[in-house]
Short mmCIF file of C-alpha atoms in Angstrom, two decimals:
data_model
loop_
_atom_site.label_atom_id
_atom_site.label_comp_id
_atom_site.label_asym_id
_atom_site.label_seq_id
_atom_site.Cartn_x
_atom_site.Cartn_y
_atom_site.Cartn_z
CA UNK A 1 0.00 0.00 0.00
CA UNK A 2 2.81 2.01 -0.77
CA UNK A 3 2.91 5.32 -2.38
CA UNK A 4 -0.25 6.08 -2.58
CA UNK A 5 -0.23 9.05 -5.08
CA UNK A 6 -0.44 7.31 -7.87
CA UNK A 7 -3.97 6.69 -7.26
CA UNK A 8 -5.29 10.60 -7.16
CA UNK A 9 -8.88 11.20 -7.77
CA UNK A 10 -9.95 13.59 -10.52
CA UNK A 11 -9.98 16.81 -8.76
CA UNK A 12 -13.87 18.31 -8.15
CA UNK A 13 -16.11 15.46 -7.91
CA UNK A 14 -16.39 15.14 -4.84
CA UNK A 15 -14.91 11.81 -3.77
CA UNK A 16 -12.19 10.85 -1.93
CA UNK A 17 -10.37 7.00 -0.42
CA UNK A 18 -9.61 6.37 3.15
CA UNK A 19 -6.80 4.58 4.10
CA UNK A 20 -8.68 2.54 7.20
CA UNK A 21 -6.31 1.86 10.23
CA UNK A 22 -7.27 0.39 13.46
CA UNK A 23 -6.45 1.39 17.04
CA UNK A 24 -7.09 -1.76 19.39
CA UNK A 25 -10.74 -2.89 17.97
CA UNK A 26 -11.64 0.68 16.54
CA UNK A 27 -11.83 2.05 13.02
CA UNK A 28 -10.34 4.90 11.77
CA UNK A 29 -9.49 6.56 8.42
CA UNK A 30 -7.02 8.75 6.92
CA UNK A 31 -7.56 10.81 3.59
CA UNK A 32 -5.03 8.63 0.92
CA UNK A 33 -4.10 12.36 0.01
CA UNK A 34 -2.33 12.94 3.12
CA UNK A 35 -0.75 9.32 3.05
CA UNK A 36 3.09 9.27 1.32
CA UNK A 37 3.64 5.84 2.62
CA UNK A 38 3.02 2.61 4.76
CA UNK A 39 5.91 1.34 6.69
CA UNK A 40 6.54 -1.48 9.12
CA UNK A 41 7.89 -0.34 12.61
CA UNK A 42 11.70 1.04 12.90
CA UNK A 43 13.71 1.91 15.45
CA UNK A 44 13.13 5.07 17.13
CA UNK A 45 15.15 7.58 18.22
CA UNK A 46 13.94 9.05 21.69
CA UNK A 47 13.41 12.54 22.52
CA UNK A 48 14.20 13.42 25.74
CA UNK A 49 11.29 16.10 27.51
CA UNK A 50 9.12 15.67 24.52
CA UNK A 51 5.21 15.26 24.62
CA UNK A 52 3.86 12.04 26.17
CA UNK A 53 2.49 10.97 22.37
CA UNK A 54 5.34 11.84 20.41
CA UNK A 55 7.89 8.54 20.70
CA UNK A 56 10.52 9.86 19.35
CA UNK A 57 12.47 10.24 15.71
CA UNK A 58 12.96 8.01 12.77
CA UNK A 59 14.72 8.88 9.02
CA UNK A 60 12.94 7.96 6.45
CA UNK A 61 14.39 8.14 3.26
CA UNK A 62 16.94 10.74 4.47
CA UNK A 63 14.41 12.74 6.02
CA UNK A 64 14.10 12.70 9.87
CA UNK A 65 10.41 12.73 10.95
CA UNK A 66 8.53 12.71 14.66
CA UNK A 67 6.68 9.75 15.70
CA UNK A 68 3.45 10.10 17.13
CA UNK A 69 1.79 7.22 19.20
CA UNK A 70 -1.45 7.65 17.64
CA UNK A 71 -3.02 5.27 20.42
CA UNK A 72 -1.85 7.25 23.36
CA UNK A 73 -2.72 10.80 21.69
CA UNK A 74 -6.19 8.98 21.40
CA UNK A 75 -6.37 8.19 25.19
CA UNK A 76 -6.54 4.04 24.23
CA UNK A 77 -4.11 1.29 25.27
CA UNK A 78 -1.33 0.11 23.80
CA UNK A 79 -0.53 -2.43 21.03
CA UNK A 80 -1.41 -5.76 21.99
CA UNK A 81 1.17 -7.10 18.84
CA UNK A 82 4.06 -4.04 18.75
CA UNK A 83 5.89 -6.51 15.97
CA UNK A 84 2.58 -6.16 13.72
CA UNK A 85 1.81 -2.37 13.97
CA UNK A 86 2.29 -0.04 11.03
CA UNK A 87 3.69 3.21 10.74
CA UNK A 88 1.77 5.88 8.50
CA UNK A 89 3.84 8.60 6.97
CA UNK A 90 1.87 11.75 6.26
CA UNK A 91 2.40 14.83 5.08
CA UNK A 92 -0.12 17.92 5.27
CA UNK A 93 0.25 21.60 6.26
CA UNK A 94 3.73 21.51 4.75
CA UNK A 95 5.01 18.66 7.22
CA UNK A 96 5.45 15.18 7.43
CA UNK A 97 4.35 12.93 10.91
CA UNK A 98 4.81 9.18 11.11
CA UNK A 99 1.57 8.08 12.62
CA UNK A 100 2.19 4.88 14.72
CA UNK A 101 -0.86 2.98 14.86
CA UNK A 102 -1.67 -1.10 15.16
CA UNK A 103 -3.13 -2.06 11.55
CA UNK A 104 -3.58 -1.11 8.28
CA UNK A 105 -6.10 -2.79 6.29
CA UNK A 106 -7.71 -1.28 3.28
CA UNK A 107 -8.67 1.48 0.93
CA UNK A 108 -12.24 2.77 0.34
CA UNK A 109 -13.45 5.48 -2.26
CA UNK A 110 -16.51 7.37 -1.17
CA UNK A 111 -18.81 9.88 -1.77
CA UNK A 112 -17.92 13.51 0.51
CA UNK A 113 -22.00 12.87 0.75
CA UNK A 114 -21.63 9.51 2.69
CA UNK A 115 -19.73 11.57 5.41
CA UNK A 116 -21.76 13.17 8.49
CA UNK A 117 -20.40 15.56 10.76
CA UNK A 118 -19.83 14.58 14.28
CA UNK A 119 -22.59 16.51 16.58
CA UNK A 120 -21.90 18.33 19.36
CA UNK A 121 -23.00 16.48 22.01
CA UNK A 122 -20.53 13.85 21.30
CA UNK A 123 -18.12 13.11 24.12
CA UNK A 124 -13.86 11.92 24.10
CA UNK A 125 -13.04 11.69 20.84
CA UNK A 126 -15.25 14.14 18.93
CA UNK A 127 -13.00 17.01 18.69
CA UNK A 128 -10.80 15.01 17.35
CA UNK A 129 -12.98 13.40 14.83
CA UNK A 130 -14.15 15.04 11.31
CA UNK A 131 -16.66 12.92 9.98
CA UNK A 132 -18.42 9.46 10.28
CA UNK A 133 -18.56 7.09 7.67
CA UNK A 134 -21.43 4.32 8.20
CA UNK A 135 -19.50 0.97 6.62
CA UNK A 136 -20.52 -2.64 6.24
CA UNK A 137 -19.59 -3.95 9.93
CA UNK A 138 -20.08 -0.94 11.79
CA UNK A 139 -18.59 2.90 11.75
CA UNK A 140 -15.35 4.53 10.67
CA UNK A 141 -14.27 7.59 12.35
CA UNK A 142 -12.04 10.32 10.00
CA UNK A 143 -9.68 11.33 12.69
CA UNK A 144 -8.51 15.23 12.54
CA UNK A 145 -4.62 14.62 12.11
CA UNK A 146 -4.29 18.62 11.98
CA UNK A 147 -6.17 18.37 15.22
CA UNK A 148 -4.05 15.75 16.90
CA UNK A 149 -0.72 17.65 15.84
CA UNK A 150 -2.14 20.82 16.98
CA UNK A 151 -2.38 19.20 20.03
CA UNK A 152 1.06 18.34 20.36
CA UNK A 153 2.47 21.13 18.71
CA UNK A 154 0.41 24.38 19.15
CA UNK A 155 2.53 26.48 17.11
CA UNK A 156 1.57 24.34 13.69
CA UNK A 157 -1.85 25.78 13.92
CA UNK A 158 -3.24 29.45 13.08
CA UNK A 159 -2.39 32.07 15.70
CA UNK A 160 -3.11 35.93 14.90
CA UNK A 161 0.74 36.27 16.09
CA UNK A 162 1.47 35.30 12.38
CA UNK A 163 -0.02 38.78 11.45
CA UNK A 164 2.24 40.97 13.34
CA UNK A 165 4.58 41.60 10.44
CA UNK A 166 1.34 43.26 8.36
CA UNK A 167 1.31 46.78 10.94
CA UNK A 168 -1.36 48.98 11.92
CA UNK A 169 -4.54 47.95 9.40
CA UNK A 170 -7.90 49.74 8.05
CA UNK A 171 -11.09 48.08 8.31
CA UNK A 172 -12.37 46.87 5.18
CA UNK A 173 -16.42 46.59 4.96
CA UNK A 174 -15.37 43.87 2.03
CA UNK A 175 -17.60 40.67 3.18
CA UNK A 176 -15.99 37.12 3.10
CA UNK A 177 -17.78 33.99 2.84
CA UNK A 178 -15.23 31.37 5.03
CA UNK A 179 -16.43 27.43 4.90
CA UNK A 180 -14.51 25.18 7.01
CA UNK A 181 -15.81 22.20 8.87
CA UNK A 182 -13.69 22.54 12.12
CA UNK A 183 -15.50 24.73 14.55
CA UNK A 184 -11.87 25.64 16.36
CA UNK A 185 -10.81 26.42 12.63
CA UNK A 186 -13.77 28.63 11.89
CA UNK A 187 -13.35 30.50 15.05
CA UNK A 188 -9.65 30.74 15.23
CA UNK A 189 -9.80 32.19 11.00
CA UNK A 190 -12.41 34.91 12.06
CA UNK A 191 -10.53 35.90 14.64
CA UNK A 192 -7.32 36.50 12.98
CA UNK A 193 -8.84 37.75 9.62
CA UNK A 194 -10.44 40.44 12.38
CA UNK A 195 -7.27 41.58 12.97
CA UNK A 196 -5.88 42.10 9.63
CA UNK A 197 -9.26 44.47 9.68
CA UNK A 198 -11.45 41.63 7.45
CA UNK A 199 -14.47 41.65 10.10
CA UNK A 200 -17.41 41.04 7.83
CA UNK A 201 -16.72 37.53 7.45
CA UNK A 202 -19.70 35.03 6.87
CA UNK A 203 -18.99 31.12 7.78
CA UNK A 204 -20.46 27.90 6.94
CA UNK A 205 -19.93 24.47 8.28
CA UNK A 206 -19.34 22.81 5.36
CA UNK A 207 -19.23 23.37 1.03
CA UNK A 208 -23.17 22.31 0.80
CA UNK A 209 -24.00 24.81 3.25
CA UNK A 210 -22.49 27.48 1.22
CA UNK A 211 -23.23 26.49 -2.08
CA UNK A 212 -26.79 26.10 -0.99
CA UNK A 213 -26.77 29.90 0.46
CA UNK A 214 -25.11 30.88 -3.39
CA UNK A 215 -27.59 29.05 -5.18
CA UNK A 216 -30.35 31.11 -3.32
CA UNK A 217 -29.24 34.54 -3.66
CA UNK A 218 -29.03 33.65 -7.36
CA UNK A 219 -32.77 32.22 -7.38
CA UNK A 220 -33.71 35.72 -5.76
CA UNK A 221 -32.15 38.04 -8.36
CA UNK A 222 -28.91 38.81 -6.07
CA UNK A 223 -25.61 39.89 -7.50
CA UNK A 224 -23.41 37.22 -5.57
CA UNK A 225 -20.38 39.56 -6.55
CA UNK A 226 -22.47 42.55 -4.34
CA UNK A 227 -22.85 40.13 -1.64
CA UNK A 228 -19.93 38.42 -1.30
CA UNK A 229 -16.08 39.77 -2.40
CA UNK A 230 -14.26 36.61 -1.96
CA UNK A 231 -14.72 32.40 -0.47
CA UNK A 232 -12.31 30.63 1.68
CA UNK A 233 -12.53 27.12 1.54
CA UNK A 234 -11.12 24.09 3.05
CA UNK A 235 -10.62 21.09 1.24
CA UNK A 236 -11.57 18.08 3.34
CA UNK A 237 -15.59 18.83 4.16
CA UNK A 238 -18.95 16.38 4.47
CA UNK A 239 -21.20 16.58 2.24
CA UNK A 240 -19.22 18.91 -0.60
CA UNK A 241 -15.51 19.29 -0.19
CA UNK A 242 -13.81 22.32 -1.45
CA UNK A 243 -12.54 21.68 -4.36
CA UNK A 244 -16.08 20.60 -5.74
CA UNK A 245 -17.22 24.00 -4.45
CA UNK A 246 -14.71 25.78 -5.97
CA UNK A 247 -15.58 23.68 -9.14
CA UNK A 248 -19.13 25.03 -9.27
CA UNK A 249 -18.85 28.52 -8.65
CA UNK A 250 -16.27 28.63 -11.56
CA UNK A 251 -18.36 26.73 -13.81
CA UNK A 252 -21.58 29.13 -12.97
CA UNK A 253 -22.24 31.96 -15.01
CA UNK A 254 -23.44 34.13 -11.90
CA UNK A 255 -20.46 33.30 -9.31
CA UNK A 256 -17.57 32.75 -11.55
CA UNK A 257 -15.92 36.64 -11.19
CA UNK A 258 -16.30 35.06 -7.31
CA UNK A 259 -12.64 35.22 -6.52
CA UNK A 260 -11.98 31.58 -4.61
CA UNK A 261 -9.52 31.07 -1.85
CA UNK A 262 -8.28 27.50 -1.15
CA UNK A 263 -7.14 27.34 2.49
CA UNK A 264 -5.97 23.81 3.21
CA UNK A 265 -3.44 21.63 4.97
CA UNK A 266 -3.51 19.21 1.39
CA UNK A 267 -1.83 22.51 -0.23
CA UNK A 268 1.68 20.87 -1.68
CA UNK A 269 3.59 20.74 -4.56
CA UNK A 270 2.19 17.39 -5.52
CA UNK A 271 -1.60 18.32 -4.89
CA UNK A 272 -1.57 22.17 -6.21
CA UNK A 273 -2.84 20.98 -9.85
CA UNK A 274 -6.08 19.97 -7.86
CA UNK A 275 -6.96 23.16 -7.27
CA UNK A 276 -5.42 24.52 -10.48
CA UNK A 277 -7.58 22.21 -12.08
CA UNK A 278 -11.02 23.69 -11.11
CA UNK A 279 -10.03 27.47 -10.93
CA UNK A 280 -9.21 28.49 -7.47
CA UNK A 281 -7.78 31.81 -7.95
CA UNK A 282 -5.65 31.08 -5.00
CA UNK A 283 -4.18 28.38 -3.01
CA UNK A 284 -2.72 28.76 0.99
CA UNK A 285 -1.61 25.97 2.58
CA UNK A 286 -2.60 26.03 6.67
CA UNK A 287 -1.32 27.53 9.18
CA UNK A 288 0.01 30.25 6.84
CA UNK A 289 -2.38 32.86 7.58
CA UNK A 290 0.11 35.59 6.42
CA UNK A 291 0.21 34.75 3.15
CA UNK A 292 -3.93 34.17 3.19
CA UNK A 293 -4.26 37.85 3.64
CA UNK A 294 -1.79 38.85 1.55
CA UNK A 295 -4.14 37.20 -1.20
CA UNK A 296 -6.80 38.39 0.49
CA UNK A 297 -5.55 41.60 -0.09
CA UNK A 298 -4.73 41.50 -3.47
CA UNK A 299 -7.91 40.36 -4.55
CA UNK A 300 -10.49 42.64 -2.50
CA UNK A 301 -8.71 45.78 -1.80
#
């Protein structure tokens, strides 16, 4: 199950495979975008003072990479069969993590419409969980990898700190539609956009919700250009991910001049065609919210 870029969906229609993994008896899944390989265990290289789930350091391929005990990040025991657990090396917002969990087993392609959002009153694992996938033999659970780095690492996610470089700032009355799934995401993007003086910024949960809200003020006679300046999107969303969103509103006569935003931890060199490929006018890879406004900038102001 190496390597598995060679197997790349066409960009926009709104599929996507899962790499399922198990921790102990439960089921997870990992986007096969984020996945660069499958290894069996090597020896690690312990970090002395580091955080309880990170193990330590391996090189792979000449690259050395943290290791991140996916089963104590998790709050579950530990490998029953050590000798039989699998490393996953991914890569997403611009870094690579070797995941250390206790099987790999197989790849499903879905629909983004097969996946429901966790609710809220989910306990444990739900903030670390982005969507549910009902499957022959019970659930699997996408697990927020951004999430469980963030975790570890606070400094790999957004922080308005990151803006400090851009000075003293007008408000703009431009208005923003943002659509990202995670509600830390969400808030954590309005408030820094706030401080580089964006504050009329509209969000929805996921790319149905917003292309739903488009589709309306078209039906009503709207100018969606009058309404809206600009769309951030995230990639990885139930129900409509963001490059199928980005997709349509090219592809529509009344929200094409829409200038599109993709904000997204799959932003690298080997997945930028994707976005290329259905007209984002704009690609950022998370956490670099310096460089989002900077776009921001030069297409609204």
């Amino acid at each position: 199950m190496e390597n598995q870029q060679g197997i790349l969906l066409e960009s926009g229609i709104n599929e996507l495979e899962i790499v399922e993994f198990g921790i102990g008896s439960n089921r997870f899944g990992i986007n096969v975008i984020k996945v660069k390989e499958i290894l069996n265990p090597l020896p690690i290289t312990p970090i002395p003072h580091s955080h309880p789930s990170v193990e330590g350091i391996i090189e792979v391929r000449g690259e050395v990479v943290p290791v991140v005990d996916t089963a104590h990040a998790l709050g579950f025991d530990p490998s029953k069969k050590p000798a039989q657990d699998k490393f996953i090396l991914a890569e997403f917002n611009q870094m690579k993590i070797v995941f250390h969990v206790h099987t790999v087993t197989q790849i499903h392609r879905i629909s983004w419409e097969q996946m429901e959002k966790p609710k809220e009153m989910y306990q444990g694992l739900e903030t670390k969980i982005t969507g549910i996938v009902k499957m022959e033999g019970g659930m699997l659970l996408l697990l927020d990898f951004e999430k469980v780095a963030a975790d570890i690492n606070p400094e790999a996610s957004i922080t308005k700190e990151q803006l400090r470089n851009l000075g003293e700032r007008e408000r703009s009355e431009k208005r923003i539609m943002v659509v990202e799934d995670s509600s830390l995401l969400r808030e954590l993007l309005q408030e820094t956009l706030e401080e580089a003086g964006y504050d009329q910024t509209v969000v929805f949960q996921n790319g149905k919700e917003a292309l739903d809200h488009l589709k309306q003020l078209v039906d009503e006679g709207k100018e969606v250009e009058e309404e809206y300046q600009l769309v951030i999107t995230d990639i990885e969303m139930p129900q409509i991910d963001g490059h199928h969103l980005t997709r349509v509103i090219k592809e529509s006569e009344e929200m094409s001049s829409l200038p599109v935003i993709i904000f997204s931890s799959l932003i690298t060199r080997d997945l930028r065609h994707k976005g290329e490929k259905v007209g984002a006018d704009a690609q950022v890879s998370k956490p670099e919210i310096l460089n989002l406004v900077k776009w921001i900038d030069h297409y609204i102001l």
